[in-house]
Tab-separated table of C-alpha atoms in Angstrom:
chain	number	residue	atom	x	y	z
Z	6	MET	CA	59.607	-19.915	32.443
Z	7	LEU	CA	60.535	-19.374	35.579
Z	8	LYS	CA	60.378	-16.064	36.907
Z	9	PRO	CA	62.066	-13.411	38.938
Z	10	GLY	CA	59.940	-14.723	42.335
Z	11	ILE	CA	61.804	-18.047	41.731
Z	12	LEU	CA	65.175	-17.885	41.626
Z	13	ASN	CA	65.660	-15.109	44.575
Z	14	ARG	CA	63.999	-17.658	46.647
Z	15	ARG	CA	66.364	-20.277	44.889
Z	16	LEU	CA	63.567	-22.697	43.858
Z	17	VAL	CA	65.145	-23.167	40.553
Z	18	GLY	CA	65.569	-26.586	40.769
Z	19	GLU	CA	63.053	-28.039	42.752
Z	20	VAL	CA	60.624	-26.490	40.285
Z	21	ILE	CA	62.809	-28.748	37.409
Z	22	SER	CA	63.214	-31.768	39.572
Z	23	ARG	CA	58.543	-31.643	39.667
Z	24	LEU	CA	58.179	-31.721	35.271
Z	25	GLU	CA	61.308	-34.439	35.314
Z	26	LYS	CA	59.646	-36.682	37.858
Z	27	LYS	CA	55.956	-35.827	35.561
Z	28	GLY	CA	58.197	-37.667	33.224
Z	29	LEU	CA	58.635	-34.364	30.765
Z	30	LYS	CA	61.662	-34.240	28.352
Z	31	LEU	CA	63.303	-31.218	29.173
Z	32	ILE	CA	64.742	-29.632	25.460
Z	33	GLY	CA	65.793	-26.659	26.102
Z	34	LEU	CA	66.923	-24.556	29.328
Z	35	LYS	CA	68.198	-20.522	29.128
Z	36	LEU	CA	68.725	-18.395	31.752
Z	37	MET	CA	67.459	-15.166	30.649
Z	38	ASN	CA	67.137	-10.893	31.569
Z	39	ILE	CA	63.930	-9.573	29.660
Z	40	ASP	CA	64.106	-6.687	27.651
Z	41	SER	CA	60.363	-4.318	28.294
Z	42	GLU	CA	59.836	-5.593	24.096
Z	43	LEU	CA	60.205	-9.172	24.524
Z	44	ALA	CA	58.213	-8.605	27.605
Z	45	GLU	CA	55.302	-6.528	25.632
Z	46	LYS	CA	56.088	-8.821	22.997
Z	47	HIS	CA	55.407	-12.087	25.116
Z	48	TYR	CA	52.117	-9.978	27.254
Z	49	ALA	CA	50.592	-8.622	24.403
Z	50	GLU	CA	46.689	-10.536	24.432
Z	51	HIS	CA	46.798	-8.688	27.750
Z	52	LYS	CA	47.587	-5.777	26.393
Z	53	GLY	CA	45.401	-2.723	27.540
Z	54	LYS	CA	44.220	-5.031	30.674
Z	55	ALA	CA	44.355	-3.581	33.815
Z	56	PHE	CA	47.204	-6.043	35.178
Z	57	TYR	CA	49.142	-5.925	31.678
Z	58	ASP	CA	51.770	-3.081	32.714
Z	59	SER	CA	51.537	-4.891	36.228
Z	60	LEU	CA	53.023	-7.966	34.058
Z	61	VAL	CA	55.488	-6.380	32.371
Z	62	ASP	CA	57.752	-4.698	35.264
Z	63	TYR	CA	57.543	-7.663	37.320
Z	64	ILE	CA	58.898	-10.272	34.284
Z	65	THR	CA	61.698	-7.562	33.541
Z	66	SER	CA	62.784	-7.600	37.334
Z	67	GLY	CA	65.148	-9.908	37.372
Z	68	PRO	CA	66.139	-12.417	35.530
Z	69	VAL	CA	63.869	-15.192	34.664
Z	70	VAL	CA	64.627	-19.454	33.464
Z	71	ALA	CA	62.931	-20.222	29.872
Z	72	MET	CA	62.065	-23.869	29.449
Z	73	VAL	CA	61.099	-26.283	26.631
Z	74	TRP	CA	59.247	-29.176	27.508
Z	75	GLN	CA	58.639	-32.573	25.832
Z	76	GLY	CA	56.139	-35.034	26.209
Z	77	ASP	CA	52.639	-36.675	24.875
Z	78	GLU	CA	49.409	-33.603	26.413
Z	79	CYS	CA	52.526	-31.647	27.657
Z	80	VAL	CA	50.827	-28.320	27.909
Z	81	THR	CA	47.665	-30.065	30.164
Z	82	LEU	CA	50.200	-31.723	32.056
Z	83	VAL	CA	52.274	-28.537	32.952
Z	84	ARG	CA	49.367	-26.631	33.204
Z	85	LYS	CA	47.759	-29.118	36.256
Z	86	LEU	CA	51.937	-29.647	37.403
Z	87	THR	CA	51.197	-25.509	37.752
Z	88	GLY	CA	48.626	-24.989	39.235
Z	89	SER	CA	45.459	-21.994	39.018
Z	90	THR	CA	46.833	-18.852	37.917
Z	91	ASN	CA	45.147	-17.368	41.147
Z	92	PRO	CA	47.029	-18.679	44.217
Z	93	ALA	CA	44.111	-18.610	46.088
Z	94	ASP	CA	42.596	-20.910	44.419
Z	95	ALA	CA	45.678	-23.421	43.641
Z	96	MET	CA	45.617	-26.410	45.092
Z	97	PRO	CA	48.804	-27.425	47.802
Z	98	GLY	CA	51.367	-30.213	45.433
Z	99	THR	CA	51.077	-27.556	42.710
Z	100	ILE	CA	54.108	-24.816	41.514
Z	101	ARG	CA	51.684	-21.975	42.259
Z	102	GLY	CA	49.399	-23.387	45.338
Z	103	ASP	CA	53.435	-24.215	46.978
Z	104	PHE	CA	54.938	-21.380	46.365
Z	105	CYS	CA	53.094	-18.407	44.830
Z	106	SER	CA	50.392	-15.824	47.430
Z	107	HIS	CA	50.224	-13.154	44.733
Z	108	THR	CA	48.703	-13.136	41.263
Z	109	THR	CA	50.778	-10.458	40.607
Z	110	ASN	CA	54.061	-12.026	41.486
Z	111	ASN	CA	53.436	-15.234	39.780
Z	112	VAL	CA	55.831	-17.329	40.410
Z	113	ILE	CA	55.553	-19.627	36.727
Z	114	HIS	CA	54.220	-19.038	32.980
Z	115	ALA	CA	53.585	-22.381	31.017
Z	116	SER	CA	51.533	-21.879	27.841
Z	117	ASP	CA	48.182	-22.451	27.575
Z	118	SER	CA	47.800	-24.287	24.768
Z	119	ASP	CA	49.972	-25.600	21.608
Z	120	GLU	CA	49.878	-22.108	19.626
Z	121	SER	CA	50.568	-20.413	22.348
Z	122	ALA	CA	53.873	-22.847	23.382
Z	123	GLU	CA	55.008	-21.853	19.404
Z	124	ARG	CA	54.443	-19.274	19.624
Z	125	GLU	CA	56.237	-18.180	22.933
Z	126	ILE	CA	59.390	-21.182	22.250
Z	127	GLY	CA	60.024	-18.801	18.683
Z	128	LEU	CA	60.558	-15.418	21.002
Z	129	PHE	CA	63.064	-16.531	23.658
Z	130	PHE	CA	64.427	-20.140	21.384
Z	131	LYS	CA	65.904	-20.425	18.432
Z	132	PRO	CA	65.840	-23.354	16.596
Z	133	GLU	CA	69.082	-24.408	16.562
Z	134	GLU	CA	68.889	-23.687	20.785
Z	135	LEU	CA	66.661	-26.045	21.449
Z	136	VAL	CA	67.936	-30.212	21.410
Z	137	ASP	CA	65.590	-32.917	20.657
Z	138	TRP	CA	67.151	-35.929	22.529
Z	139	GLU	CA	66.676	-39.537	22.827
Z	140	ASP	CA	64.226	-40.394	26.998
Z	141	GLN	CA	65.669	-43.812	27.425
Z	142	ALA	CA	63.522	-43.451	30.009
Z	143	ALA	CA	60.159	-42.198	28.217
Z	144	VAL	CA	58.321	-46.003	28.183
Z	145	TRP	CA	58.076	-45.627	31.813
Z	146	TYR	CA	55.309	-43.211	32.025
């Protein structure tokens, strides 16, 4: 998910391009506003932590781009491209390393496991909104 900071800075295409260039296949894409109820479901595992309210406030502060990507080792690859959650630890060349300087206003969310991805996809997409297609270029990645 691309968070409000990426949209406000006009970097959506740049981030999507990085994921495509890695060879991942985009099967779901949605520009949307997240209300408090959905944000609380999305961040349920963080409820009670000191940073929880700021997460909910930020993700509901403007539109986001929800995305679903497919590929071999997709979760692992996206996490590597995304970089460390703490921008101070994110390597240059990663999305957070290049575009983020504050943890509370992180620019991207990436699922941390296949199970989390499945749960999060269910929060933001109906099954009929996902379009699986034959990737003719997959052999090159």
